[in-house]
CSV table of C-alpha atoms and ligand atoms in Angstrom, one decimal:
chain,number,residue,atom,x,y,z
A,1,MET,CA,102.6,100.5,76.6
A,2,LYS,CA,102.9,97.0,78.2
A,3,LEU,CA,99.6,95.9,76.7
A,4,LEU,CA,100.6,97.2,73.2
A,5,LYS,CA,103.9,95.3,73.5
A,6,ARG,CA,102.1,92.1,74.4
A,7,ALA,CA,99.7,92.4,71.5
A,8,VAL,CA,102.7,92.8,69.1
A,9,SER,CA,104.5,89.9,70.6
A,10,HIS,CA,101.4,87.6,70.3
A,11,THR,CA,100.8,88.7,66.7
A,12,THR,CA,104.5,88.1,65.8
A,13,ALA,CA,104.3,84.6,67.3
A,14,TYR,CA,101.1,83.9,65.4
A,15,LEU,CA,102.5,85.1,62.1
A,16,ARG,CA,105.7,83.2,62.6
A,17,SER,CA,103.8,79.9,63.1
A,18,ALA,CA,101.3,80.7,60.3
A,19,ILE,CA,104.0,81.2,57.7
A,20,GLY,CA,106.3,78.4,59.1
A,21,ILE,CA,109.3,80.5,60.1
A,22,LYS,CA,111.4,78.5,62.6
A,23,LYS,CA,112.7,80.1,65.7
A,24,GLN,CA,116.5,80.4,66.1
A,25,THR,CA,116.6,77.3,68.2
A,26,GLU,CA,114.6,74.1,68.1
A,27,THR,CA,114.1,74.1,71.9
A,28,PRO,CA,110.6,75.0,73.3
A,29,PHE,CA,112.3,77.7,75.3
A,30,LYS,CA,114.7,80.6,74.7
A,31,THR,CA,118.3,79.6,75.4
A,32,ILE,CA,120.4,82.0,77.4
A,33,ALA,CA,124.2,81.8,77.6
A,34,HIS,CA,124.8,82.8,81.2
A,35,ARG,CA,127.7,85.2,81.4
A,36,GLY,CA,128.2,84.1,77.8
A,37,ALA,CA,129.2,80.5,77.1
A,38,SER,CA,130.8,80.5,80.5
A,39,GLY,CA,131.1,76.8,80.9
A,40,TYR,CA,133.6,76.7,78.1
A,41,CYS,CA,135.3,80.2,78.2
A,42,PRO,CA,136.1,82.9,80.8
A,43,GLU,CA,132.8,84.5,81.7
A,44,ASN,CA,131.7,87.9,80.4
A,45,THR,CA,134.5,88.1,77.8
A,46,LEU,CA,134.5,88.4,74.0
A,47,ALA,CA,135.5,84.7,73.9
A,48,ALA,CA,132.4,83.7,75.9
A,49,PHE,CA,130.0,85.9,74.0
A,50,ASP,CA,131.4,84.9,70.6
A,51,MET,CA,131.0,81.2,71.5
A,52,ALA,CA,127.4,81.8,72.5
A,53,VAL,CA,126.7,83.4,69.1
A,54,GLU,CA,128.5,80.4,67.4
A,55,MET,CA,126.4,78.0,69.4
A,56,LYS,CA,123.2,79.8,68.4
A,57,ALA,CA,122.0,80.8,71.8
A,58,ASP,CA,119.0,83.2,71.7
A,59,TYR,CA,120.5,85.5,74.4
A,60,ILE,CA,123.8,86.3,76.1
A,61,GLU,CA,123.4,87.3,79.7
A,62,LEU,CA,125.9,89.8,81.0
A,63,ASP,CA,126.6,91.7,84.3
A,64,LEU,CA,127.2,95.5,84.5
A,65,GLN,CA,129.0,97.6,87.1
A,66,LEU,CA,130.7,101.0,87.2
A,67,SER,CA,134.4,101.8,87.2
A,68,LYS,CA,135.7,104.6,89.5
A,69,ASP,CA,135.4,107.1,86.7
A,70,GLY,CA,131.9,106.1,85.6
A,71,GLU,CA,132.5,103.7,82.7
A,72,ILE,CA,130.0,100.8,82.5
A,73,VAL,CA,132.0,97.6,82.6
A,74,VAL,CA,131.1,94.0,82.1
A,75,ILE,CA,132.0,91.9,85.1
A,76,HIS,CA,130.1,89.7,87.6
A,77,ASP,CA,131.8,89.9,91.0
A,78,LEU,CA,132.1,93.2,92.9
A,79,LYS,CA,135.8,92.3,93.4
A,80,LEU,CA,138.3,91.6,90.7
A,81,ASP,CA,140.1,88.7,92.4
A,82,ARG,CA,138.2,85.7,91.0
A,83,THR,CA,138.0,86.5,87.3
A,84,THR,CA,141.0,88.7,86.7
A,85,ASN,CA,144.6,89.2,87.8
A,86,GLY,CA,143.6,92.3,89.7
A,87,LYS,CA,142.7,92.6,93.4
A,88,GLY,CA,140.1,94.6,95.3
A,89,ARG,CA,136.8,96.3,94.3
A,90,VAL,CA,135.9,97.0,90.6
A,91,ILE,CA,134.6,100.5,91.6
A,92,ASP,CA,138.0,101.5,93.1
A,93,TYR,CA,139.7,101.4,89.7
A,94,THR,CA,139.4,103.7,86.7
A,95,TYR,CA,138.5,102.2,83.3
A,96,GLU,CA,142.1,102.6,82.1
A,97,GLU,CA,143.3,100.6,85.0
A,98,LEU,CA,140.7,97.9,84.6
A,99,ARG,CA,141.5,97.6,80.9
A,100,GLN,CA,145.1,96.6,81.7
A,101,LEU,CA,143.9,93.5,83.6
A,102,ASP,CA,143.8,90.0,82.2
A,103,ALA,CA,140.3,88.5,82.4
A,104,GLY,CA,141.1,85.3,80.7
A,105,SER,CA,144.1,83.5,82.2
A,106,TRP,CA,142.4,82.6,85.5
A,107,TYR,CA,140.3,80.3,83.3
A,108,SER,CA,143.0,78.9,81.0
A,109,ASN,CA,146.2,80.2,79.4
A,110,LYS,CA,144.5,79.8,76.1
A,111,TYR,CA,142.5,82.9,77.0
A,112,THR,CA,145.3,85.1,78.2
A,113,GLY,CA,144.7,88.6,76.9
A,114,GLU,CA,140.9,88.7,77.3
A,115,ARG,CA,139.9,92.1,78.7
A,116,ILE,CA,137.2,93.5,80.9
A,117,LEU,CA,134.7,94.9,78.3
A,118,THR,CA,132.6,98.0,78.4
A,119,PHE,CA,128.8,97.9,77.8
A,120,ASP,CA,129.3,100.1,74.8
A,121,GLU,CA,131.7,97.6,73.2
A,122,VAL,CA,129.2,94.8,73.8
A,123,LEU,CA,126.4,96.7,72.1
A,124,ASN,CA,128.7,97.6,69.2
A,125,LYS,CA,129.6,94.0,68.6
A,126,TYR,CA,126.5,92.0,69.5
A,127,LYS,CA,123.3,94.2,69.1
A,128,ASN,CA,121.1,92.7,66.5
A,129,LYS,CA,123.2,89.6,66.4
A,130,ILE,CA,121.9,87.9,69.5
A,131,GLY,CA,119.5,88.9,72.3
A,132,LEU,CA,121.0,90.7,75.3
A,133,LEU,CA,119.9,89.9,78.8
A,134,ILE,CA,121.6,92.6,80.8
A,135,GLU,CA,121.9,92.5,84.6
A,136,LEU,CA,122.6,95.6,86.6
A,137,LYS,CA,124.7,94.1,89.4
A,138,LYS,CA,124.1,95.8,92.8
A,139,PRO,CA,122.9,99.2,91.5
A,140,SER,CA,122.9,100.3,95.1
A,141,VAL,CA,126.7,100.1,95.2
A,142,ASN,CA,127.0,101.5,91.7
A,143,PRO,CA,125.0,104.8,92.1
A,144,GLY,CA,123.8,106.3,88.9
A,145,ILE,CA,124.3,103.2,86.8
A,146,GLU,CA,120.6,103.3,85.7
A,147,GLU,CA,120.9,106.7,84.1
A,148,MET,CA,124.3,105.8,82.5
A,149,VAL,CA,122.9,102.5,81.1
A,150,ALA,CA,119.9,104.4,79.7
A,151,SER,CA,122.1,107.0,78.1
A,152,VAL,CA,124.2,104.3,76.3
A,153,LEU,CA,121.1,102.5,75.2
A,154,GLU,CA,119.7,105.7,73.7
A,155,LYS,CA,122.9,106.3,71.9
A,156,HIS,CA,122.5,102.8,70.4
A,157,ASN,CA,118.9,103.5,69.5
A,158,TRP,CA,117.6,100.5,71.5
A,159,GLN,CA,114.1,101.0,70.2
A,160,SER,CA,115.2,99.8,66.8
A,161,PHE,CA,116.3,96.4,68.2
A,162,GLY,CA,113.9,93.5,67.6
A,163,GLU,CA,111.1,92.6,70.0
A,164,ASN,CA,112.5,91.6,73.4
A,165,GLN,CA,116.0,91.5,71.9
A,166,ILE,CA,117.2,93.6,74.9
A,167,ILE,CA,116.0,93.0,78.4
A,168,ILE,CA,117.3,94.7,81.6
A,169,GLN,CA,117.2,92.8,84.8
A,170,SER,CA,118.3,93.1,88.4
A,171,PHE,CA,117.7,91.7,91.9
A,172,GLU,CA,117.1,95.3,93.0
A,173,GLN,CA,113.5,96.2,92.3
A,174,ALA,CA,113.9,100.0,92.9
A,175,ALA,CA,116.5,100.1,90.2
A,176,MET,CA,114.2,98.3,87.7
A,177,LYS,CA,111.3,100.7,88.5
A,178,LYS,CA,113.8,103.6,87.8
A,179,MET,CA,114.7,102.0,84.4
A,180,THR,CA,111.1,101.9,83.4
A,181,SER,CA,110.7,105.6,84.1
A,182,LEU,CA,114.0,106.4,82.3
A,183,LEU,CA,113.2,104.3,79.2
A,184,PRO,CA,109.5,103.6,79.0
A,185,GLY,CA,108.8,100.5,77.0
A,186,LEU,CA,112.2,98.8,77.7
A,187,PRO,CA,111.5,95.2,78.7
A,188,ILE,CA,112.3,94.7,82.4
A,189,GLY,CA,113.1,91.6,84.4
A,190,VAL,CA,113.1,91.2,88.2
A,191,LEU,CA,115.5,88.5,89.5
A,192,VAL,CA,114.3,86.5,92.5
A,193,ASN,CA,115.9,83.9,94.6
A,194,TYR,CA,113.2,83.4,97.2
A,195,PRO,CA,109.7,81.8,97.0
A,196,ILE,CA,107.2,84.2,95.4
A,197,LYS,CA,103.8,85.0,96.8
A,198,LYS,CA,100.9,86.0,94.6
A,199,LYS,CA,101.0,89.6,95.8
A,200,ASP,CA,104.7,89.8,94.8
A,201,ALA,CA,103.9,88.8,91.3
A,202,GLU,CA,101.1,91.3,91.2
A,203,GLU,CA,103.4,94.1,92.4
A,204,ILE,CA,106.2,93.2,90.0
A,205,ALA,CA,103.8,93.0,87.0
A,206,GLN,CA,103.1,96.7,87.5
A,207,TYR,CA,106.4,97.5,85.8
A,208,ALA,CA,108.1,94.3,84.6
A,209,GLU,CA,107.5,91.8,81.8
A,210,TYR,CA,109.8,89.1,83.3
A,211,LEU,CA,110.1,87.6,86.7
A,212,ASN,CA,113.3,85.6,86.5
A,213,VAL,CA,113.6,83.0,89.2
A,214,LYS,CA,116.2,80.6,90.4
A,215,TRP,CA,115.3,77.2,88.8
A,216,THR,CA,114.8,75.4,92.1
A,217,LEU,CA,111.9,77.7,92.9
A,218,VAL,CA,109.9,76.8,89.8
A,219,ASN,CA,106.6,74.9,90.6
A,220,LYS,CA,103.0,74.9,89.3
A,221,LYS,CA,101.9,77.5,91.9
A,222,LEU,CA,104.6,79.9,90.8
A,223,LEU,CA,103.7,79.4,87.1
A,224,ALA,CA,100.0,80.0,87.9
A,225,TYR,CA,100.9,83.4,89.5
A,226,LEU,CA,103.0,84.4,86.6
A,227,ALA,CA,100.2,83.5,84.1
A,228,ALA,CA,97.7,85.4,86.2
A,229,TYR,CA,99.7,88.6,85.8
A,230,ASN,CA,101.0,87.9,82.3
A,231,LEU,CA,104.6,87.7,83.4
A,232,LYS,CA,107.2,85.6,81.5
A,233,THR,CA,110.1,83.8,83.2
A,234,PHE,CA,113.7,83.2,82.3
A,235,ILE,CA,115.0,80.7,84.9
A,236,TRP,CA,118.6,80.4,86.0
A,237,THR,CA,121.0,78.7,86.1
A,238,ILE,CA,120.9,75.1,84.8
A,239,ARG,CA,124.3,73.3,84.9
A,240,THR,CA,123.6,69.6,84.6
A,241,LYS,CA,121.4,67.2,82.5
A,242,LYS,CA,119.7,66.1,85.7
A,243,GLU,CA,118.6,69.7,86.5
A,244,LEU,CA,117.4,70.1,82.9
A,245,GLU,CA,115.3,66.9,83.1
A,246,GLN,CA,113.7,68.1,86.3
A,247,ILE,CA,112.8,71.5,84.9
A,248,ARG,CA,111.5,70.3,81.5
A,249,GLN,CA,108.1,69.4,83.0
A,250,TYR,CA,107.4,73.1,83.3
A,251,SER,CA,106.7,75.5,80.5
A,252,VAL,CA,109.0,78.5,80.9
A,253,GLU,CA,110.0,81.3,78.5
A,254,GLY,CA,113.7,80.8,78.7
A,255,ILE,CA,116.5,78.9,80.5
A,256,ALA,CA,119.9,80.2,81.4
A,257,THR,CA,122.9,77.8,81.4
A,258,ASP,CA,126.7,77.9,81.5
A,259,TYR,CA,126.6,74.8,79.2
A,260,LEU,CA,124.7,75.3,76.0
A,261,LYS,CA,125.6,71.8,74.9
A,262,LEU,CA,123.0,70.5,77.4
A,263,PHE,CA,120.3,71.9,75.0
A,264,LYS,CA,121.6,70.1,71.9
B,1,G3P,O1,120.4,85.5,84.8
B,1,G3P,C1,120.3,85.4,86.2
B,1,G3P,C2,121.6,85.3,86.9
B,1,G3P,O2,122.6,85.8,86.1
B,1,G3P,C3,121.6,85.8,88.3
B,1,G3P,O3,122.7,85.3,89.0
B,1,G3P,O4,124.8,85.6,90.2
B,1,G3P,O5,124.8,84.6,88.0
B,1,G3P,O6,124.4,87.0,88.2
B,1,G3P,P1,124.3,85.7,88.8
B,2,CA,CA1,124.0,87.7,86.0
């Protein structure tokens, strides 16, 4: 399956260049709006995702966790305190309770009334409009999230989405292996924040298409390992011009940022 997907992807890229279709962006890499356009709006909200679409990012990145009653909700921290007016752990509240919270005013009064979204809402609004880079946040403290995400994706007929228009990623490799067995063919990314050895890349390439590393870890050796095992990388998270200049010397598949204006 992985080989077939790669062949299709190479053919698409060839045909695109042969007939002169421009990519959505002019950059030599895919642009990823980290937690939406989170440098300008409260992260993981409709405002942040809408702005990312407006600014023509290739992907929105979003973080998934479970509510107490098993709804898949879009929020980064395990606790509510930083990005809502609630307190305590996300998983200790039902979806109805989470829905009452304000997820915008911590950022600015302009965004009062933004809510914690469900995964289903995000798919309804953004599938086929923009790529979705979906992170399972701590699956080990959100037991069963893999099966629930798979079932929502099946409901949304994920296989009809464009090539690599949906990618699931996590720092937890066991969860990503589980996703490949639940939905074979779904593009998988492994997030890494430590220096990679060749054998790590070899092992991850058995089930993933992407090895998404913290930008400070990118170097020629890493890129050689990725090339050897046909892995792509979306690097994270660029926040300044200086960081972008440093990273531009490397050829990477995509770059995540809070500030899409850096890429203009
Ligand atoms: O896309 C990678 C990145 O989102 C991982 O870090 O903490 O921002 O979720 P974090
Ligand atoms: Ca994330």
